[in-house]
Amino acid sequence: MADAEGQAPMAFFIGDHLPAPNRALSFDILDRAAQDAYNMISVHITNINYQTKIQTIIEETRQRGHTRVYIPGLEVEDVNLHPDDLVASGKVIGVTSQWLELDSLDPLVASASRQVLHHEIGYAGFCGLGTLLIDGPKTAQRNLAGYCQSIVQGLAINAYLTINIMLPAFGPSLVPEPKDIDSPSQNSGRVPPDVLYDDLTSWDIWNAIRTSARYTQRLGLCLKIEYSLPKTHTLKRWFAEPIRYLIIDSTAFLLNVKGYPVLTKPHQRLVTQFARRNPFYLLSNTRHAGFEPEDPADIEFPPLGSTIRSKGARHTVSVTPVRRDDPQSYRKYLHHHLLNLPPPPPLDSFGAGYQDYLQSPLQPLADNLESMTYEVFEKDPVKYNQYEKAVALALQDLNEQGIEDICVAVVGAGRGPLVTRCIRAATNASIDITIYAIEKNPNAYTHLMKMNRDVWGGAVTLVKTDMRKWNPPSTYVHILVSELLGSFADNELSPECLDGVQRVLHPTVGINIPQSYTAHYTPIMAPKIHGDLLSRATSSNAVDIYEVPYVVMLTAIDFLSQNTAGEPNIHQAWEFKHPVPSADLEHEGGFNDHNQREAIAAFPIPRRGVIHGIAGYFECVLYENANGTAIVELSTRPDTIDAKSKDMISWFAIYFPLRTPMPVPDDSEAQVSFWRHTDGRKVWYDWMVETFSFVLTSLDGGITSSPLTVPSQKSDGGYSRKRVPIAVSDICSSKKNGCLM
Amino acid sequence: MADAEGQAPMAFFIGDHLPAPNRALSFDILDRAAQDAYNMISVHITNINYQTKIQTIIEETRQRGHTRVYIPGLEVEDVNLHPDDLVASGKVIGVTSQWLELDSLDPLVASASRQVLHHEIGYAGFCGLGTLLIDGPKTAQRNLAGYCQSIVQGLAINAYLTINIMLPAFGPSLVPEPKDIDSPSQNSGRVPPDVLYDDLTSWDIWNAIRTSARYTQRLGLCLKIEYSLPKTHTLKRWFAEPIRYLIIDSTAFLLNVKGYPVLTKPHQRLVTQFARRNPFYLLSNTRHAGFEPEDPADIEFPPLGSTIRSKGARHTVSVTPVRRDDPQSYRKYLHHHLLNLPPPPPLDSFGAGYQDYLQSPLQPLADNLESMTYEVFEKDPVKYNQYEKAVALALQDLNEQGIEDICVAVVGAGRGPLVTRCIRAATNASIDITIYAIEKNPNAYTHLMKMNRDVWGGAVTLVKTDMRKWNPPSTYVHILVSELLGSFADNELSPECLDGVQRVLHPTVGINIPQSYTAHYTPIMAPKIHGDLLSRATSSNAVDIYEVPYVVMLTAIDFLSQNTAGEPNIHQAWEFKHPVPSADLEHEGGFNDHNQREAIAAFPIPRRGVIHGIAGYFECVLYENANGTAIVELSTRPDTIDAKSKDMISWFAIYFPLRTPMPVPDDSEAQVSFWRHTDGRKVWYDWMVETFSFVLTSLDGGITSSPLTVPSQKSDGGYSRKRVPIAVSDICSSKKNGCLM
């Protein structure tokens, strides 16, 4: 984790996207880009000479009545780049031909496009390029499977190339014009389906491509931003995806009163949000916007399929020229905006490098922690303040009850931060306390001895033992302070530990800090994490990687269940309260039954997506005072952390993976079940997801329909909304990786 | 494979289901069942004593305000069976308590039920029972996840027990009465959802249970048949599932004019169809139907949950008594019906033991086949007749064209069956031919020498070579006969082989038999095969078992895409024609490009289900005569085999698996893409599935709704039907397991 004080500098790179699609890469071009203060440029791998050649081959093949086309490899006249120092500079991004129509329903066009793409990928890899941009499918209603197939085959050509698919952020910009769709007569007779184009259409395409490619990390997104932006929830969705480049088209800009291009507030927010994730921007069409092309070959050439020749040129032509004298104004604006971004929030710095990185949960009960781990915990600016407040309230309550000789014990004292806070709380309240620090980790214990000698002035009685075996010399403990919570509250066995030490607590006035804690959960889309797990699954199957929860700083995720305000729906799974009624402890004869829990909750999902797993959080009442006027809490829930413990950084979320992603349609529901199991020796969780859609049934028992709209028209017309199952997951279980008691 | 002539006897076993739920198993009971000519009986593991005990524990726990309940293990008074000779007889099937409510929303009831179930499973396993029947969830709208969890945990208790879930075949019989649903006040506050009950509801429940248990083969179905039967398509669905027992309730019977119980025609068809798959029948409620219970304890006891006490008794009470004097009449009827079943169709005998058994496709080009393999092929009663007809037609055509000295070559002659048929066709037509038999397999060649010496009188010129290397001594071949087709037509590389030998064919009048062949496909539900693959996946991952097609006698499957008549929608993928235009052969320089193919087709899916993979078939034109008046064909397509080559048994289907099953809702669509790839050295397939649902969009661009019914009401009201993506599969590829050329 990055040092919490040090803030990573906001580096960024602005590129010139396709400054001259038909120009061979040369020092001149790179020089000019550098002079223009661009950090990189994107370059077409082949030129219009090659397109002309391919077009001729297709036409000849068609005239000869052949059903298959053979595209020869690249010749020297066809290419814009060579394996030389320019490519090796690392400032060049390759772009495959944008006139290809990999998703054409015309078999000749599709086949030729695929062959060209694979020639270009092969040559780009040979030249040493590391990154390729490939244009997405032209529409959502042609041969998307054919497109996917071309990409998946392309990924196999060179194992070192990263391929990024260029897609518009705004789905409806993909809507084809009638003439853009191959008519059945020109293809194999297949009529293109009538497709719903909505805000998520572009994401649908991306989801299909990456799913078909098994979530390989070598496949990324290059998101194209124009003036029309998608809705907020769709932007959130995109930020759950691996956007490696943001292409900002000149059409995304407005002119300010002085005639300079500026971005609207929503565009600015998007650019800012992207900056926190990835620093690569490409500016496109600034040249065309700014002045007439120097050379006719500078304009984009039209797509391969004869029916949609006008398509490629459309974007270019529709651009409104601004500031004809300064195409640099776009770069200057973006540069200025990025330079003046506010510093990132603390968690960004604290968690730098830990975004979506999967860690196994701690087992502090079974293992001994290292000093660095304690160090990280102690860095939290919020958590220990909250503990100090809670202890102060508890001391005050006991004092008001007339309890004298108050005894405080910190169980699992670690390196002593809670001891320090207890002493401070007592000192500030002018209450004398006896204080014990219990620690089983012998290494931490040595450090506690140092603390007691150097900081606490020998005021603390140190005991080296497992808290469950500790017997205090004479009196009961009045306040038992612990910090045993994991990311899912009870997952590091706080309940079992506190049960084990409860015998030392005063039976009537004894206080646990924390008093209670709750686990919370919600289903999420987490494609990056799923891809990470998939890539691990192929290398080793010794442990079933899907049957264990992970501690993770969830970043590239989307909350699928949201309320109308866009806030995630998060449900409480269960609660643990301390002290436990003594009957519970005696009841079951050592099988720890009273610490079993189960939970089920239904999560409405307004917009389609894919459930990859369950995010888990916790809330905790450290102490609520006796008259209920003050409460000190902790929360990691994204929707309550600011109210309860703003800026607390000690805990990442927990993530329960699903082996198989579960797609959900618009207006659906996920029902998630959780179980906390124990057999008296270890503790583990089971989890399961059921998905549902809804139909309307007429009350006469007849026909059914989806409820998306009919209720508003017919709510009193005798319809009732009924749930229909879509799918269920396995019952996933961490039993094999359970937490030892 | 079973000997094609020998027919497996139609063995069957009829059991007495729960003759005395509260009676301990004894020789008396077994004796009485045997006297009554039953082959087996089912027995409750525990008795009403145990239920009373549990009920008391729950009530006490509730009164004490405890939220958790602890159920002690079984005592000797609680059980109906012991580990003795009776259990060891193998005639006893255990039944867990039917009063359990594993899916209760009342945590105490659910928890107690689960604990009882697990005690019973443990004890049943201890006693040595091999098979358990467990009642399904009481409704579809309570805690199905909780039910699944109890079953999955139960499966882990004893690794040798097979667990069968009892479910009604007819979904709507699960519809709860209002009082059967826990009200929110009695449970944890959760309101049960309003669930659509339809014909597939019972299947939905089963699908959830087995999916949650990862398709384990230790989990089966015990299907309950009453008087109401589901629709035909739902019965088909059930026969894709592992129905191990059929429980026929006395309410399923009618009385004939003589007052004896008989089954309706649809019930008879169901019983007959089941007999072809599995021979275990249980008759239930025949006693209650026939006479008053001898003992009050003989009636079923009510379920555990206080709110649905009347539920269990309902079925019993509603039975109309028939033939009060003879409860045996049901068994006698069923016995008689089963004894008089017609013999199974030839393929049943031929394929006995091969149902849903996955085989790797042959690679006759790379490997040499064994004699037994040829033997099996030659057994086909239809195929060689068709070849003989085709050769006769071809000879006739050539003869009419005035061709003399007709030369016939059988390439890949194997043990010679086609040679025999060619000679017979020529003899019958009184046409003199020169005949060659080409065979690369040295062992088969030796057998061909024997055939030539003993059968063909030395009339055949034998050549031991790969057909692709064969050069006939002088003349061109006029008819080139081959049998190189695999289950997916071209998957054993017929196109590549015939290309390689085409040079010897007469350039203008030469005829290939077969002339052309086509591959066909449709998405199917195949849970048994998926379970089989899942179980293999855990034991070895050396080969990716999902990335290879299998030859398989598809049996426990359901065609998901059906037309309104219930016939499967099967699409042609592609065609190969021989001879190939010579330009194609010369075109691509040895990369075999002209034998690449791709296909895409959309399959409407009327009823919800799960796509596990793609079934593949082929059709083949052996010969169509010159004037188009006669055509000889082969087909393995279930919808055309009877018209084209009835009773042909040489080919099973091919199955392309999906790694991840894809659930599809009612009124959806699967779009399946196929590619036949080749790199000049081997041939492989890629396949991919995309699923879609549909919404209605009003033409003003506004709201959307499912099209299930609105079209009929509003078809001219300005709605248009639009497709929305649900999910896509990986691109599956058999490249690693490609067929070597």
GROMACS .gro file of N, CA, C and O in nm, chain B residues 607-668:
model
  248
 1348ARG      N    1  -4.015  -2.200  -2.458
 1348ARG     CA    2  -4.029  -2.223  -2.313
 1348ARG      C    3  -3.893  -2.223  -2.245
 1348ARG      O    4  -3.796  -2.275  -2.297
 1349ARG      N    5  -3.891  -2.170  -2.125
 1349ARG     CA    6  -3.766  -2.153  -2.053
 1349ARG      C    7  -3.695  -2.287  -2.031
 1349ARG      O    8  -3.757  -2.393  -2.028
 1350GLY      N    9  -3.565  -2.278  -2.017
 1350GLY     CA   10  -3.484  -2.398  -1.998
 1350GLY      C   11  -3.339  -2.359  -1.985
 1350GLY      O   12  -3.306  -2.244  -1.957
 1351VAL      N   13  -3.250  -2.456  -2.005
 1351VAL     CA   14  -3.107  -2.434  -1.992
 1351VAL      C   15  -3.039  -2.495  -2.114
 1351VAL      O   16  -3.061  -2.612  -2.145
 1352ILE      N   17  -2.958  -2.417  -2.182
 1352ILE     CA   18  -2.881  -2.471  -2.295
 1352ILE      C   19  -2.751  -2.529  -2.239
 1352ILE      O   20  -2.671  -2.458  -2.180
 1353HIS      N   21  -2.733  -2.659  -2.258
 1353HIS     CA   22  -2.607  -2.721  -2.215
 1353HIS      C   23  -2.510  -2.742  -2.330
 1353HIS      O   24  -2.390  -2.755  -2.308
 1354GLY      N   25  -2.563  -2.747  -2.452
 1354GLY     CA   26  -2.474  -2.769  -2.565
 1354GLY      C   27  -2.552  -2.772  -2.695
 1354GLY      O   28  -2.672  -2.740  -2.698
 1355ILE      N   29  -2.483  -2.809  -2.802
 1355ILE     CA   30  -2.543  -2.809  -2.936
 1355ILE      C   31  -2.541  -2.952  -2.988
 1355ILE      O   32  -2.438  -3.019  -2.982
 1356ALA      N   33  -2.658  -2.997  -3.036
 1356ALA     CA   34  -2.665  -3.128  -3.101
 1356ALA      C   35  -2.639  -3.110  -3.249
 1356ALA      O   36  -2.690  -3.017  -3.311
 1357GLY      N   37  -2.560  -3.199  -3.306
 1357GLY     CA   38  -2.529  -3.193  -3.449
 1357GLY      C   39  -2.572  -3.320  -3.520
 1357GLY      O   40  -2.565  -3.430  -3.462
 1358TYR      N   41  -2.618  -3.304  -3.643
 1358TYR     CA   42  -2.664  -3.417  -3.726
 1358TYR      C   43  -2.610  -3.397  -3.866
 1358TYR      O   44  -2.543  -3.298  -3.894
 1359PHE      N   45  -2.641  -3.493  -3.957
 1359PHE     CA   46  -2.607  -3.465  -4.096
 1359PHE      C   47  -2.716  -3.518  -4.189
 1359PHE      O   48  -2.797  -3.603  -4.152
 1360GLU      N   49  -2.716  -3.463  -4.309
 1360GLU     CA   50  -2.792  -3.519  -4.419
 1360GLU      C   51  -2.695  -3.534  -4.536
 1360GLU      O   52  -2.594  -3.463  -4.544
 1361CYS      N   53  -2.729  -3.625  -4.623
 1361CYS     CA   54  -2.636  -3.658  -4.730
 1361CYS      C   55  -2.715  -3.699  -4.853
 1361CYS      O   56  -2.809  -3.779  -4.843
 1362VAL      N   57  -2.681  -3.642  -4.969
 1362VAL     CA   58  -2.736  -3.692  -5.096
 1362VAL      C   59  -2.634  -3.789  -5.153
 1362VAL      O   60  -2.525  -3.749  -5.197
 1363LEU      N   61  -2.668  -3.919  -5.146
 1363LEU     CA   62  -2.575  -4.016  -5.205
 1363LEU      C   63  -2.573  -3.997  -5.356
 1363LEU      O   64  -2.468  -3.987  -5.417
 1364TYR      N   65  -2.693  -3.988  -5.413
 1364TYR     CA   66  -2.698  -3.962  -5.557
 1364TYR      C   67  -2.837  -3.913  -5.596
 1364TYR      O   68  -2.938  -3.968  -5.552
 1365GLU      N   69  -2.837  -3.811  -5.677
 1365GLU     CA   70  -2.961  -3.768  -5.741
 1365GLU      C   71  -2.940  -3.787  -5.890
 1365GLU      O   72  -2.840  -3.740  -5.946
 1366ASN      N   73  -3.032  -3.857  -5.955
 1366ASN     CA   74  -3.002  -3.892  -6.093
 1366ASN      C   75  -3.013  -3.773  -6.187
 1366ASN      O   76  -3.062  -3.666  -6.147
 1367ALA      N   77  -2.962  -3.792  -6.308
 1367ALA     CA   78  -2.938  -3.678  -6.398
 1367ALA      C   79  -3.066  -3.602  -6.430
 1367ALA      O   80  -3.065  -3.479  -6.441
 1368ASN      N   81  -3.176  -3.674  -6.446
 1368ASN     CA   82  -3.298  -3.601  -6.479
 1368ASN      C   83  -3.379  -3.561  -6.354
 1368ASN      O   84  -3.491  -3.512  -6.366
 1369GLY      N   85  -3.319  -3.581  -6.238
 1369GLY     CA   86  -3.384  -3.534  -6.115
 1369GLY      C   87  -3.507  -3.611  -6.075
 1369GLY      O   88  -3.586  -3.562  -5.994
 1370THR      N   89  -3.523  -3.729  -6.123
 1370THR     CA   90  -3.644  -3.805  -6.089
 1370THR      C   91  -3.625  -3.895  -5.968
 1370THR      O   92  -3.721  -3.947  -5.914
 1371ALA      N   93  -3.501  -3.920  -5.935
 1371ALA     CA   94  -3.477  -4.010  -5.821
 1371ALA      C   95  -3.364  -3.956  -5.736
 1371ALA      O   96  -3.266  -3.902  -5.789
 1372ILE      N   97  -3.380  -3.969  -5.607
 1372ILE     CA   98  -3.275  -3.921  -5.516
 1372ILE      C   99  -3.261  -4.021  -5.403
 1372ILE      O  100  -3.361  -4.077  -5.355
 1373VAL      N  101  -3.137  -4.051  -5.368
 1373VAL     CA  102  -3.112  -4.143  -5.257
 1373VAL      C  103  -3.038  -4.065  -5.149
 1373VAL      O  104  -2.932  -4.007  -5.174
 1374GLU      N  105  -3.096  -4.064  -5.030
 1374GLU     CA  106  -3.039  -3.980  -4.924
 1374GLU      C  107  -3.018  -4.059  -4.795
 1374GLU      O  108  -3.079  -4.164  -4.773
 1375LEU      N  109  -2.935  -4.000  -4.710
 1375LEU     CA  110  -2.921  -4.047  -4.572
 1375LEU      C  111  -2.950  -3.927  -4.481
 1375LEU      O  112  -2.922  -3.813  -4.518
 1376SER      N  113  -3.002  -3.955  -4.364
 1376SER     CA  114  -3.021  -3.846  -4.268
 1376SER      C  115  -3.013  -3.901  -4.127
 1376SER      O  116  -3.059  -4.012  -4.099
 1377THR      N  117  -2.952  -3.823  -4.038
 1377THR     CA  118  -2.959  -3.856  -3.895
 1377THR      C  119  -3.042  -3.752  -3.821
 1377THR      O  120  -3.055  -3.761  -3.700
 1378ARG      N  121  -3.096  -3.655  -3.892
 1378ARG     CA  122  -3.182  -3.554  -3.827
 1378ARG      C  123  -3.307  -3.620  -3.775
 1378ARG      O  124  -3.379  -3.687  -3.852
 1379PRO      N  125  -3.339  -3.601  -3.649
 1379PRO     CA  126  -3.457  -3.670  -3.593
 1379PRO      C  127  -3.585  -3.636  -3.668
 1379PRO      O  128  -3.678  -3.717  -3.671
 1380ASP      N  129  -3.589  -3.519  -3.732
 1380ASP     CA  130  -3.712  -3.481  -3.802
 1380ASP      C  131  -3.715  -3.524  -3.947
 1380ASP      O  132  -3.818  -3.509  -4.013
 1381THR      N  133  -3.604  -3.575  -4.002
 1381THR     CA  134  -3.605  -3.617  -4.143
 1381THR      C  135  -3.557  -3.760  -4.163
 1381THR      O  136  -3.567  -3.814  -4.274
 1382ILE      N  137  -3.506  -3.823  -4.056
 1382ILE     CA  138  -3.449  -3.957  -4.074
 1382ILE      C  139  -3.555  -4.055  -4.124
 1382ILE      O  140  -3.527  -4.138  -4.211
 1383ASP      N  141  -3.677  -4.043  -4.074
 1383ASP     CA  142  -3.780  -4.139  -4.116
 1383ASP      C  143  -3.812  -4.126  -4.264
 1383ASP      O  144  -3.834  -4.225  -4.333
 1384ALA      N  145  -3.810  -4.003  -4.315
 1384ALA     CA  146  -3.840  -3.983  -4.457
 1384ALA      C  147  -3.723  -4.025  -4.546
 1384ALA      O  148  -3.742  -4.074  -4.657
 1385LYS      N  149  -3.601  -4.008  -4.496
 1385LYS     CA  150  -3.485  -4.027  -4.584
 1385LYS      C  151  -3.413  -4.160  -4.565
 1385LYS      O  152  -3.361  -4.217  -4.661
 1386SER      N  153  -3.405  -4.207  -4.441
 1386SER     CA  154  -3.332  -4.333  -4.419
 1386SER      C  155  -3.379  -4.395  -4.288
 1386SER      O  156  -3.301  -4.412  -4.194
 1387LYS      N  157  -3.506  -4.428  -4.285
 1387LYS     CA  158  -3.569  -4.481  -4.163
 1387LYS      C  159  -3.493  -4.601  -4.109
 1387LYS      O  160  -3.451  -4.688  -4.184
 1388ASP      N  161  -3.476  -4.604  -3.977
 1388ASP     CA  162  -3.411  -4.713  -3.905
 1388ASP      C  163  -3.260  -4.722  -3.928
 1388ASP      O  164  -3.197  -4.820  -3.888
 1389MET      N  165  -3.201  -4.622  -3.990
 1389MET     CA  166  -3.056  -4.623  -4.005
 1389MET      C  167  -2.992  -4.605  -3.867
 1389MET      O  168  -3.035  -4.520  -3.788
 1390ILE      N  169  -2.892  -4.687  -3.835
 1390ILE     CA  170  -2.836  -4.684  -3.699
 1390ILE      C  171  -2.686  -4.656  -3.695
 1390ILE      O  172  -2.624  -4.660  -3.591
 1391SER      N  173  -2.626  -4.630  -3.810
 1391SER     CA  174  -2.480  -4.620  -3.813
 1391SER      C  175  -2.424  -4.500  -3.737
 1391SER      O  176  -2.309  -4.502  -3.695
 1392TRP      N  177  -2.502  -4.397  -3.727
 1392TRP     CA  178  -2.447  -4.276  -3.666
 1392TRP      C  179  -2.528  -4.233  -3.544
 1392TRP      O  180  -2.650  -4.223  -3.552
 1393PHE      N  181  -2.461  -4.207  -3.437
 1393PHE     CA  182  -2.520  -4.131  -3.329
 1393PHE      C  183  -2.507  -3.982  -3.365
 1393PHE      O  184  -2.445  -3.947  -3.466
 1394ALA      N  185  -2.564  -3.898  -3.283
 1394ALA     CA  186  -2.549  -3.754  -3.304
 1394ALA      C  187  -2.410  -3.710  -3.260
 1394ALA      O  188  -2.332  -3.787  -3.203
 1395ILE      N  189  -2.379  -3.583  -3.287
 1395ILE     CA  190  -2.258  -3.524  -3.232
 1395ILE      C  191  -2.303  -3.419  -3.131
 1395ILE      O  192  -2.414  -3.364  -3.144
 1396TYR      N  193  -2.222  -3.395  -3.029
 1396TYR     CA  194  -2.259  -3.300  -2.924
 1396TYR      C  195  -2.144  -3.205  -2.900
 1396TYR      O  196  -2.032  -3.247  -2.871
 1397PHE      N  197  -2.173  -3.076  -2.913
 1397PHE     CA  198  -2.075  -2.972  -2.885
 1397PHE      C  199  -2.109  -2.911  -2.749
 1397PHE      O  200  -2.212  -2.844  -2.736
 1398PRO      N  201  -2.029  -2.936  -2.648
 1398PRO     CA  202  -2.066  -2.889  -2.513
 1398PRO      C  203  -2.040  -2.740  -2.493
 1398PRO      O  204  -1.958  -2.680  -2.562
 1399LEU      N  205  -2.111  -2.683  -2.399
 1399LEU     CA  206  -2.080  -2.549  -2.349
 1399LEU      C  207  -2.019  -2.564  -2.210
 1399LEU      O  208  -2.066  -2.644  -2.130
 1400ARG      N  209  -1.916  -2.488  -2.184
 1400ARG     CA  210  -1.853  -2.493  -2.052
 1400ARG      C  211  -1.952  -2.453  -1.943
 1400ARG      O  212  -1.957  -2.514  -1.837
 1401THR      N  213  -2.032  -2.352  -1.973
 1401THR     CA  214  -2.124  -2.298  -1.875
 1401THR      C  215  -2.266  -2.306  -1.929
 1401THR      O  216  -2.293  -2.252  -2.035
 1402PRO      N  217  -2.356  -2.376  -1.860
 1402PRO     CA  218  -2.495  -2.382  -1.907
 1402PRO      C  219  -2.553  -2.242  -1.918
 1402PRO      O  220  -2.523  -2.155  -1.837
 1403MET      N  221  -2.637  -2.221  -2.019
 1403MET     CA  222  -2.695  -2.088  -2.040
 1403MET      C  223  -2.846  -2.095  -2.020
 1403MET      O  224  -2.918  -2.150  -2.103
 1404PRO      N  225  -2.898  -2.038  -1.911
 1404PRO     CA  226  -3.042  -2.037  -1.890
 1404PRO      C  227  -3.109  -1.946  -1.991
 1404PRO      O  228  -3.054  -1.841  -2.027
 1405VAL      N  229  -3.226  -1.985  -2.038
 1405VAL     CA  230  -3.303  -1.901  -2.130
 1405VAL      C  231  -3.446  -1.890  -2.077
 1405VAL      O  232  -3.502  -1.987  -2.029
 1406PRO      N  233  -3.504  -1.770  -2.086
 1406PRO     CA  234  -3.642  -1.752  -2.037
 1406PRO      C  235  -3.745  -1.796  -2.141
 1406PRO      O  236  -3.710  -1.832  -2.254
 1407ASP      N  237  -3.870  -1.793  -2.103
 1407ASP     CA  238  -3.979  -1.814  -2.198
 1407ASP      C  239  -3.966  -1.713  -2.312
 1407ASP      O  240  -3.924  -1.600  -2.291
 1408ASP      N  241  -4.007  -1.755  -2.431
 1408ASP     CA  242  -4.008  -1.667  -2.549
 1408ASP      C  243  -3.874  -1.598  -2.568
 1408ASP      O  244  -3.863  -1.475  -2.566
 1409SER      N  245  -3.771  -1.676  -2.584
 1409SER     CA  246  -3.638  -1.620  -2.605
 1409SER      C  247  -3.580  -1.673  -2.735
 1409SER      O  248  -3.652  -1.735  -2.815
   0.00000   0.00000   0.00000
